[in-house]
mmCIF file of C-alpha atoms in Angstrom:
data_model
loop_
_atom_site.group_PDB
_atom_site.id
_atom_site.type_symbol
_atom_site.label_atom_id
_atom_site.label_comp_id
_atom_site.label_asym_id
_atom_site.label_seq_id
_atom_site.Cartn_x
_atom_site.Cartn_y
_atom_site.Cartn_z
ATOM 1 C CA UNK A 100 39.930 21.514 -40.503
ATOM 2 C CA UNK A 101 40.424 23.703 -37.458
ATOM 3 C CA UNK A 102 41.393 27.311 -37.091
ATOM 4 C CA UNK A 103 43.750 28.976 -34.686
ATOM 5 C CA UNK A 104 42.023 31.257 -32.185
ATOM 6 C CA UNK A 105 44.841 33.819 -32.354
ATOM 7 C CA UNK A 106 43.336 36.845 -34.136
ATOM 8 C CA UNK A 107 46.786 38.182 -35.037
ATOM 9 C CA UNK A 108 47.320 35.330 -37.498
ATOM 10 C CA UNK A 109 43.860 34.971 -39.046
ATOM 11 C CA UNK A 110 45.006 34.905 -42.685
ATOM 12 C CA UNK A 111 47.685 32.304 -41.927
ATOM 13 C CA UNK A 112 45.367 29.967 -40.010
ATOM 14 C CA UNK A 113 42.617 29.340 -42.521
ATOM 15 C CA UNK A 114 42.411 25.637 -43.257
ATOM 16 C CA UNK A 115 44.812 24.217 -40.677
ATOM 17 C CA UNK A 116 44.563 20.396 -40.951
ATOM 18 C CA UNK A 117 42.995 18.487 -38.080
ATOM 19 C CA UNK A 118 45.413 17.451 -35.363
ATOM 20 C CA UNK A 119 47.777 20.382 -35.882
ATOM 21 C CA UNK A 120 48.165 22.840 -32.998
ATOM 22 C CA UNK A 121 50.380 25.881 -32.516
ATOM 23 C CA UNK A 122 53.962 24.694 -32.216
ATOM 24 C CA UNK A 123 55.248 25.404 -28.711
ATOM 25 C CA UNK A 124 59.008 25.353 -29.401
ATOM 26 C CA UNK A 125 59.896 28.713 -30.891
ATOM 27 C CA UNK A 126 63.461 29.696 -31.656
ATOM 28 C CA UNK A 127 65.072 32.925 -32.869
ATOM 29 C CA UNK A 128 65.341 31.379 -36.351
ATOM 30 C CA UNK A 129 61.716 30.287 -36.632
ATOM 31 C CA UNK A 130 60.091 33.221 -34.786
ATOM 32 C CA UNK A 131 59.655 35.324 -37.975
ATOM 33 C CA UNK A 132 57.879 32.395 -39.644
ATOM 34 C CA UNK A 133 55.128 32.107 -37.039
ATOM 35 C CA UNK A 134 52.579 30.791 -36.765
ATOM 36 C CA UNK A 135 54.047 27.295 -37.039
ATOM 37 C CA UNK A 136 51.973 24.225 -36.279
ATOM 38 C CA UNK A 137 52.843 20.735 -35.046
ATOM 39 C CA UNK A 138 51.139 17.376 -34.963
ATOM 40 C CA UNK A 139 52.683 14.784 -32.683
ATOM 41 C CA UNK A 140 52.085 11.066 -33.113
ATOM 42 C CA UNK A 141 53.724 8.118 -31.364
ATOM 43 C CA UNK A 142 56.430 8.088 -34.041
ATOM 44 C CA UNK A 143 56.937 11.636 -35.316
ATOM 45 C CA UNK A 144 56.547 15.361 -34.881
ATOM 46 C CA UNK A 145 55.142 16.797 -38.105
ATOM 47 C CA UNK A 146 55.459 20.530 -38.723
ATOM 48 C CA UNK A 147 53.364 22.738 -40.953
ATOM 49 C CA UNK A 148 52.508 26.283 -41.931
ATOM 50 C CA UNK A 149 50.377 28.168 -44.403
ATOM 51 C CA UNK A 150 52.831 29.712 -46.901
ATOM 52 C CA UNK A 151 52.768 33.513 -46.841
ATOM 53 C CA UNK A 152 54.779 36.148 -48.672
ATOM 54 C CA UNK A 153 57.273 36.378 -45.781
ATOM 55 C CA UNK A 154 58.206 32.714 -46.461
ATOM 56 C CA UNK A 155 59.104 33.246 -50.116
ATOM 57 C CA UNK A 156 62.044 33.997 -52.356
ATOM 58 C CA UNK A 157 62.102 36.649 -55.102
ATOM 59 C CA UNK A 158 60.066 34.350 -57.382
ATOM 60 C CA UNK A 159 57.205 34.091 -54.885
ATOM 61 C CA UNK A 160 57.863 30.444 -53.994
ATOM 62 C CA UNK A 161 58.623 29.078 -50.522
ATOM 63 C CA UNK A 162 62.323 29.682 -49.885
ATOM 64 C CA UNK A 163 64.517 26.585 -49.855
ATOM 65 C CA UNK A 164 66.135 27.719 -46.618
ATOM 66 C CA UNK A 165 62.737 27.773 -44.902
ATOM 67 C CA UNK A 166 61.911 24.278 -46.134
ATOM 68 C CA UNK A 167 65.356 22.970 -45.156
ATOM 69 C CA UNK A 168 65.244 24.465 -41.654
ATOM 70 C CA UNK A 169 61.758 23.105 -40.986
ATOM 71 C CA UNK A 170 62.738 19.653 -42.285
ATOM 72 C CA UNK A 171 65.798 19.699 -40.000
ATOM 73 C CA UNK A 172 63.612 20.682 -37.030
ATOM 74 C CA UNK A 173 60.926 18.074 -37.694
ATOM 75 C CA UNK A 174 63.453 15.261 -38.107
ATOM 76 C CA UNK A 175 65.337 16.331 -34.975
ATOM 77 C CA UNK A 176 62.144 16.644 -32.920
ATOM 78 C CA UNK A 177 61.066 13.202 -34.130
ATOM 79 C CA UNK A 178 64.380 11.631 -33.122
ATOM 80 C CA UNK A 179 64.071 13.331 -29.725
ATOM 81 C CA UNK A 180 60.540 11.984 -29.355
ATOM 82 C CA UNK A 181 61.699 8.437 -30.090
ATOM 83 C CA UNK A 182 64.613 8.834 -27.647
ATOM 84 C CA UNK A 183 62.165 9.777 -24.914
ATOM 85 C CA UNK A 184 63.657 13.216 -24.320
ATOM 86 C CA UNK A 185 66.781 11.832 -22.629
ATOM 87 C CA UNK A 186 69.334 13.513 -24.875
ATOM 88 C CA UNK A 187 70.048 16.587 -26.920
ATOM 89 C CA UNK A 188 70.461 16.303 -30.660
ATOM 90 C CA UNK A 189 72.884 18.124 -32.925
ATOM 91 C CA UNK A 190 72.577 17.918 -36.695
ATOM 92 C CA UNK A 191 75.625 16.093 -38.111
ATOM 93 C CA UNK A 192 74.518 15.762 -41.700
ATOM 94 C CA UNK A 193 71.600 17.129 -43.697
ATOM 95 C CA UNK A 194 70.658 16.691 -47.353
ATOM 96 C CA UNK A 195 67.609 17.883 -49.245
ATOM 97 C CA UNK A 196 66.234 17.507 -52.748
ATOM 98 C CA UNK A 197 63.700 20.016 -54.063
ATOM 99 C CA UNK A 198 61.280 18.279 -56.409
ATOM 100 C CA UNK A 199 58.474 20.798 -56.933
ATOM 101 C CA UNK A 200 57.241 24.294 -56.088
ATOM 102 C CA UNK A 201 55.538 25.441 -52.891
ATOM 103 C CA UNK A 202 53.322 28.477 -53.455
ATOM 104 C CA UNK A 203 51.754 31.222 -51.369
ATOM 105 C CA UNK A 204 48.528 30.026 -49.795
ATOM 106 C CA UNK A 205 49.448 26.338 -49.806
ATOM 107 C CA UNK A 206 49.748 24.275 -46.639
ATOM 108 C CA UNK A 207 53.405 23.224 -46.249
ATOM 109 C CA UNK A 208 53.754 20.005 -44.252
ATOM 110 C CA UNK A 209 56.876 18.149 -43.127
ATOM 111 C CA UNK A 210 56.344 14.425 -42.465
ATOM 112 C CA UNK A 211 59.408 12.818 -40.832
ATOM 113 C CA UNK A 212 60.257 9.185 -40.191
ATOM 114 C CA UNK A 213 62.986 7.963 -37.836
ATOM 115 C CA UNK A 214 65.031 5.328 -39.684
ATOM 116 C CA UNK A 215 67.655 4.396 -37.077
ATOM 117 C CA UNK A 216 67.765 5.182 -33.405
ATOM 118 C CA UNK A 217 71.004 4.640 -31.532
ATOM 119 C CA UNK A 218 72.816 5.743 -28.417
ATOM 120 C CA UNK A 219 75.133 8.056 -30.383
ATOM 121 C CA UNK A 220 73.420 8.658 -33.733
ATOM 122 C CA UNK A 221 69.888 8.997 -34.995
ATOM 123 C CA UNK A 222 68.963 8.925 -38.702
ATOM 124 C CA UNK A 223 65.720 10.295 -40.113
ATOM 125 C CA UNK A 224 64.122 11.168 -43.422
ATOM 126 C CA UNK A 225 61.107 13.233 -44.395
ATOM 127 C CA UNK A 226 58.869 14.234 -47.232
ATOM 128 C CA UNK A 227 57.679 17.805 -47.566
ATOM 129 C CA UNK A 228 54.359 18.498 -49.240
ATOM 130 C CA UNK A 229 52.784 21.731 -50.466
ATOM 131 C CA UNK A 230 49.059 21.562 -51.011
ATOM 132 C CA UNK A 231 49.283 17.775 -50.673
ATOM 133 C CA UNK A 232 51.914 17.358 -53.419
ATOM 134 C CA UNK A 233 55.511 16.426 -52.626
ATOM 135 C CA UNK A 234 57.866 19.344 -53.109
ATOM 136 C CA UNK A 235 60.994 18.104 -51.268
ATOM 137 C CA UNK A 236 62.570 15.173 -49.505
ATOM 138 C CA UNK A 237 65.320 15.321 -46.906
ATOM 139 C CA UNK A 238 67.431 13.098 -44.725
ATOM 140 C CA UNK A 239 69.440 13.912 -41.661
ATOM 141 C CA UNK A 240 71.838 12.357 -39.194
ATOM 142 C CA UNK A 241 71.850 13.664 -35.638
ATOM 143 C CA UNK A 242 74.474 13.216 -32.910
ATOM 144 C CA UNK A 243 72.959 12.283 -29.564
ATOM 145 C CA UNK A 244 74.488 14.309 -26.727
ATOM 146 C CA UNK A 245 73.658 13.563 -23.098
ATOM 147 C CA UNK A 246 71.388 16.166 -21.514
ATOM 148 C CA UNK A 247 73.037 18.584 -19.108
ATOM 149 C CA UNK A 248 72.451 17.723 -15.477
#
């Protein structure tokens, strides 16, 4: 396990799994959820975070919208990785099944897999774990759009 050197996020960085580093691609949607972490392999971009109160619904569990958005991001980033960065991706279709709870203090990890890579469409799936136990699965289809010149 490693820790993040950023003192502003000490409570959220305890027990960050090896290989995960601060995620460099922030967006207005994900900015309130920081710190986010990423682990890039040859085949995928995994995302993760330590669940805090700001990530939860009124029942104190990770909000489904948070999990869905992070799954969408991880699958899209993974398709982009496999495409070699030559195109932009737009989500065409996204489905998710919630199969268990994700609680405050647990490490939430999104593990995507690219299923089909094409010139116009990319299909991916992922499993989401909380504390090492599956809590959701998702699949997405992404339209490949040529990068602006």
